[in-house]
Amino acid sequence: MVLLQRPHILLLLIDTHQFLQCWIAFGSANEEGQQQEEFSEELLVKPLPDHKLLAHFHFQSSAPPSTSNGCHHHLFPKAISQLVQKFRVKEMELSFTQGRWNYESWGGFDPISSSNAKPPGVELWAVFDVPQHHIDASWKNLTHTLSGLFCASINFLESTATYSTPEWSFPPASGNVRYGTLPCEAVCTENLTPWLKLLPCRDKAAIALLLDRPSLYRGFYHSQRLHLTSTESSSEGIDSGIILEQTLTVVLQPNSERAIEVHASEKHVQPSWSLSSIFGKQVSGRCVLAKSSSVYLLLDRGLVAELKFPNKENGKSAANGLTSENFWSNPSFELSVNPDRIFLEESSSHSKSLSILYMFQVEKYSESEPFDIGLMWKVPVAWLCQQTPLHASRFFMGSGNERGAIAISLKSTQFTEGFMSANSKDGSCELRVDVFQVVPWYVKVYFHSLRVFVDQQPRAVSDFIEKIHVSPSKDKMSPGVMEVVLKLPCRVNTAALTIEFDKGFLRIDEYPPDANQGFDIPSAIISFPNFHASMVFLEDDSLNRSPLLSKFQEKCPVMSYTEVLLVPLTTPDFSMPYNVITIKCTVFALYFGSLLNVLQRRVAEEERFLKAKAAKKTGRLPLLLSKLSAKLRGRRREPLHSPPSSSSFINSKLVLKVILVAGLAVGWQYFFS
Amino acid sequence: MAETKEKSLSDEKPKPRVRPIVRLGIFLISHSFHFSVVCCTAGVLALFLLPVLAKNTYISENALMPGSASPMLSNQHVSDGNRLVKDLTNPNSKSSETGIESHKIIAQYMLDLGAEVSFHKFHPQMNQFHPLHFFSSPDSGKIQENYSCSSYGINTVGIIRAPHGDGKEAIVLVTPYNALKSGFGEALSLGIAYSVFSLLTQVTWLAKDIIWLVADSQYGEYAAVAAWLREYQTPKFSSLSTPNAEMCPDVNNLFELKGHSISGSKFSNSFRRAGTMASALVLKVRDQNEQFEDTISIYAEASNGQMPNLDLINVVNYLAVHRQGLRVNVEKLWSLLNSSWLKSLGEIFESLAKVAKSLYPKWKFGIPATEYVEGTATLASSLYYQALGVPTGPHGAFRDYQVDAITLEISPKFSLDKVWRNDILLRGGRLIEGVIRSVNNLLEKFHQSFFLYLLTSPSKFVSVGVYMIAFALLIAPLPMVAASLYVDANSSSNCSKGDSSTPSAITDTDEHSIAIRSWRWLNSAKLVFIVHLWGAIVSLLPYFISQIPDCSPTTSFMIWVLLSILSLLTLNSVLASPLACAKATQEKEWALVKSVTISSVFIGLGLMSVINFATAEIGALLMVPMCLLAQPLKLDVRAGTLRSFCRMICNLVLGHIAFPPAAFFLLKGMLDGFGNANVGDFWMWVESLWAWNSATYLFIGMVQLPCWVLCISILFHTC
């Protein structure tokens, strides 16, 4: 406890010190009624249908747009503000993800999943506020800066072959977007620690205290995200208000002892959990620098429908009587802590039932009385999360090292039917699907081979594709980008897009060290612009709105990422350069040797030399040698004076001698060893 | 002969020096007889030396680390597996005729583990002869019009997603299961797979997804696995108006039951996929009991003699022998095991090795005679199955998609008590767990170890660098002999003409005749080409014969033979081939024919050795002596010496053996006895070859048969 207290005191000291400084320096500014730098921390916990638990940490810092404070901040991380100023970043999002978001059981239609479900590895996109020809330079500098800041190999996104320029399908639609992913980046604590350093209290107080590394990385999904927006920059572009949003989404398994589940009776009961049991820590006290720090418990629409709250019908009236006990003392579950407030969702267009949000103020709790919320399930509940209108999956077709095809298959989920009834007034109901796909240059996609299958029938591409933008890849220069807007009928069951490709060859120095693993094709983004994942909760005071809840209210289109694909390319034998060099050298040696031989030879002179040699008396050994060679030549040019019989005689005699000596040696060795 | 002539020429006018490489070539060509005898003997000897030269296997890929982690499969999982075995062997579950009940049981068990489950329905696809599909990649298959609801199979597929993995790769575990008449062995194999599966849902080390495929083997194990793979790799998005399996009432029934399952979201009737397959294991348990100890047999040969990476076999062998105490087996030719000549050969090698070792202690290449015999038997079966080009199990379907796969067949020491069953579940499960864990460790796909090898025992192999020597030695004399025959045929006629005319005078007409003579080989080449064309026609004929309905194998074979002879005669008459030795003026005609034949055989063998080495090796053993020895019988009869008599006998024997059907019946007789040999068997065998797209079929039709015909035509040449 003493240990825990100490940093708090220290932080308080620092805080007061900073505050004093601020006061002295910018007192006048504050008096003018300008916004303060703010920091708030929130944690949202949500039970998932497949016995897992979603924890979503949301930290938000904001710096006011003011010229007066120059480059000094008291709460806002300086590294980020410098980055924004230097590279004129308008908006940026960086995410580190490990594991896959399970769209089928964890849902894809709520604000959490559509903005926090990210592809494995690193994803970065940024919008710049600089002239067109400076964007690429800014992007390169930004990747290097972020790489240093987050201990990740984001700098690999620097090369033009790895990032792309989405034209219009990418959500923050504007021409200044750059988008890049590193699907094979391993994510670990070394990326989390610099991320935590951006928080004013780091992980030393309040909610961030829960970020226990072993339990976080044991989870099924782990995505840490950093999203920053700099609000309308002035003409100078230096002083801009920046909102930094840091989220961490984890999916955890509440109880690790699965042996209990074997009993059939308990199998379907959701596991009970508490914050201390899943994170191994408790929330004690608040981060004094935070404006607000609260914990939410979200019960899904589907879950609420299953739970059958007694006064579900008159939800409005219940929302007014927020302290009504009906909502948190339910026959099917029990909360260990009484919620401070209960929010009820405003009626949504897509679903009949409404989700419920319980809010707990962490400020009330202290180190002596730590906050630990727990949920005990009493009866088995099963529900389904709201899914995206179409479930997308992507896979490879074909085999072999030569060619293949990428297929994106869209399958309707039961959700669409509910939507259709609401939207098909005019009879011709259409479902718009945006597909954004980046393929590296070594996968040479033939865009003309794009084919569309709707409800298992091959259809003409023009019937369903409303808009398509293609930028073909350039070898070693830029990846291929395909942006497609599909207009599908609402009653569509299945749809599929296939596109063929040839596998390219890389130069030997372009292969990564683990070339035999194969090459990753980044996730495609499937978005549904007609659908907006938003949750609007009834709140009495709109002034003191929580950043998380206001984030929920934003109308962001429903998005889902497909799987990362692994394409095996032909890999050379990497000892090949050595072999090639040796073979080449041999060939060159042979070639030049014979060439020189031919060039320097004079036929007439040679004949004269041969005649002279024949005239000369030769010694015994040279004679022998010449005879041996003559024998090798097939006795074609034997000297006239030596009869052929003698030559063969001498030869066989010699061979006999050699064999005799060798036999003697072998016998000697055999008998005397 | 050539030498004397050239010497006489060189006497007249001094020739410039010839390049050494050319000199060497000329030397080899002029001594081609000795050279070919030495090379062929060395080639055969090298083949028999292969078991001695075999190296011990080793794990080449460091990332595999087999056996470095202690197995986590506990008795808890074993009892889970046992529960499934009990449920499946329970008589109530077999009540329904279609065996859907047991599929439901398996699916329910998978769902309870939290795996994603889907059913894959398929119509068994009959293997058909596609003349042009030999080397093409597997396609999505033709849609047959007459599907009926009665004939479809159901594969049950369970997928575990690796919790931390990115889902790019997957490991496949296949257990063939016939719901209609499953033996206890099949249920046991499912039990082993289930116990591993239940462990894998809990472990945290999983980096690759796990797919468990329960292949419905009522239409054959291979067909089920191949159908699933076809759907996985090359799905059809468009289903035409053919009746789909979904419309059949039974299948709908299957889905309805699952509909109200509590974890319904995990089940879907759509086809589910995981990432690129890293490797696949097919697990079987044999019903027959083994006498002495629990053994595990490894089957690895896929179509056209393709083998999985040696590391996969190494891992299985290492874990089975050193961790689980199972005996590992690979296929052997049992008939070779008690052949006395092999034993004596082994003893000779052993004693030679002993002498060599006593001469120089570092020469340790000897192996005991019994080991040699076993090694040879294994090597022979390895060669045989690779040469056949027919996969030895369902793993063959994976190799078509470049996935390394093997079949493991556990044959337990049989007894019925529960302790024994638990033991085999535990050991088999731990073996599978270990292999999956090793493959899971892999960062890259299998590439470190050999793909081209022959096994001489589970832990010994002969790599391509060694076994190529035997083949190279066998075929090395072919170009030499061809060249020498060509030179011979040209020069002898030259000499005979030169003697008749005045030797000094070289006129224009003579030069002209020389020019004509040097192109004489074209005539022979034409003959050889025609015979090869005929070979191609013969290999296409079965496609048309198989279209004839209700034809027994024997009659089909007869039709084939008749049509072949007819087509040969037609071709012969139409293209006016000089087969009948019409041109008596050219007495050395047969030598030129032989020369061109040998060249074509050399090319054919060389090409085949790239496609399927084992076929080329066996073909070379048959064809090289036949080609080299072939000489008109008339000449031999005329000569009347002992040497020519021996040659005649050899020629006649080889002429019989090298005829493909004769070779087949001889081999079959050696393996299973001559008692039940039937003419139709050859047709059946050929049918199986083309059904599996084996290149051996093409080799027999387009290289061996023409070669045999040409050699026979040389034998009966009327000179």
PDB file of C-alpha atoms in Angstrom, chain A residues 16 178 182 310 346 420 533 550 660:
ATOM      1  CA  THR A  16       0.340  20.872  -8.580  1.00  0.00           C
ATOM      2  CA  ARG A 178      -2.369   7.144 -47.063  1.00  0.00           C
ATOM      3  CA  LEU A 182       1.936  -4.794 -41.813  1.00  0.00           C
ATOM      4  CA  PRO A 310     -39.727  -6.817 -16.002  1.00  0.00           C
ATOM      5  CA  GLU A 346     -32.721   5.279 -27.315  1.00  0.00           C
ATOM      6  CA  MET A 420     -35.187  -5.095 -45.122  1.00  0.00           C
ATOM      7  CA  ALA A 533     -23.298   1.494 -35.917  1.00  0.00           C
ATOM      8  CA  SER A 550     -20.280  10.490 -27.391  1.00  0.00           C
ATOM      9  CA  LEU A 660      50.673 -56.053 -58.028  1.00  0.00           C
TER      10      LEU A 660
END
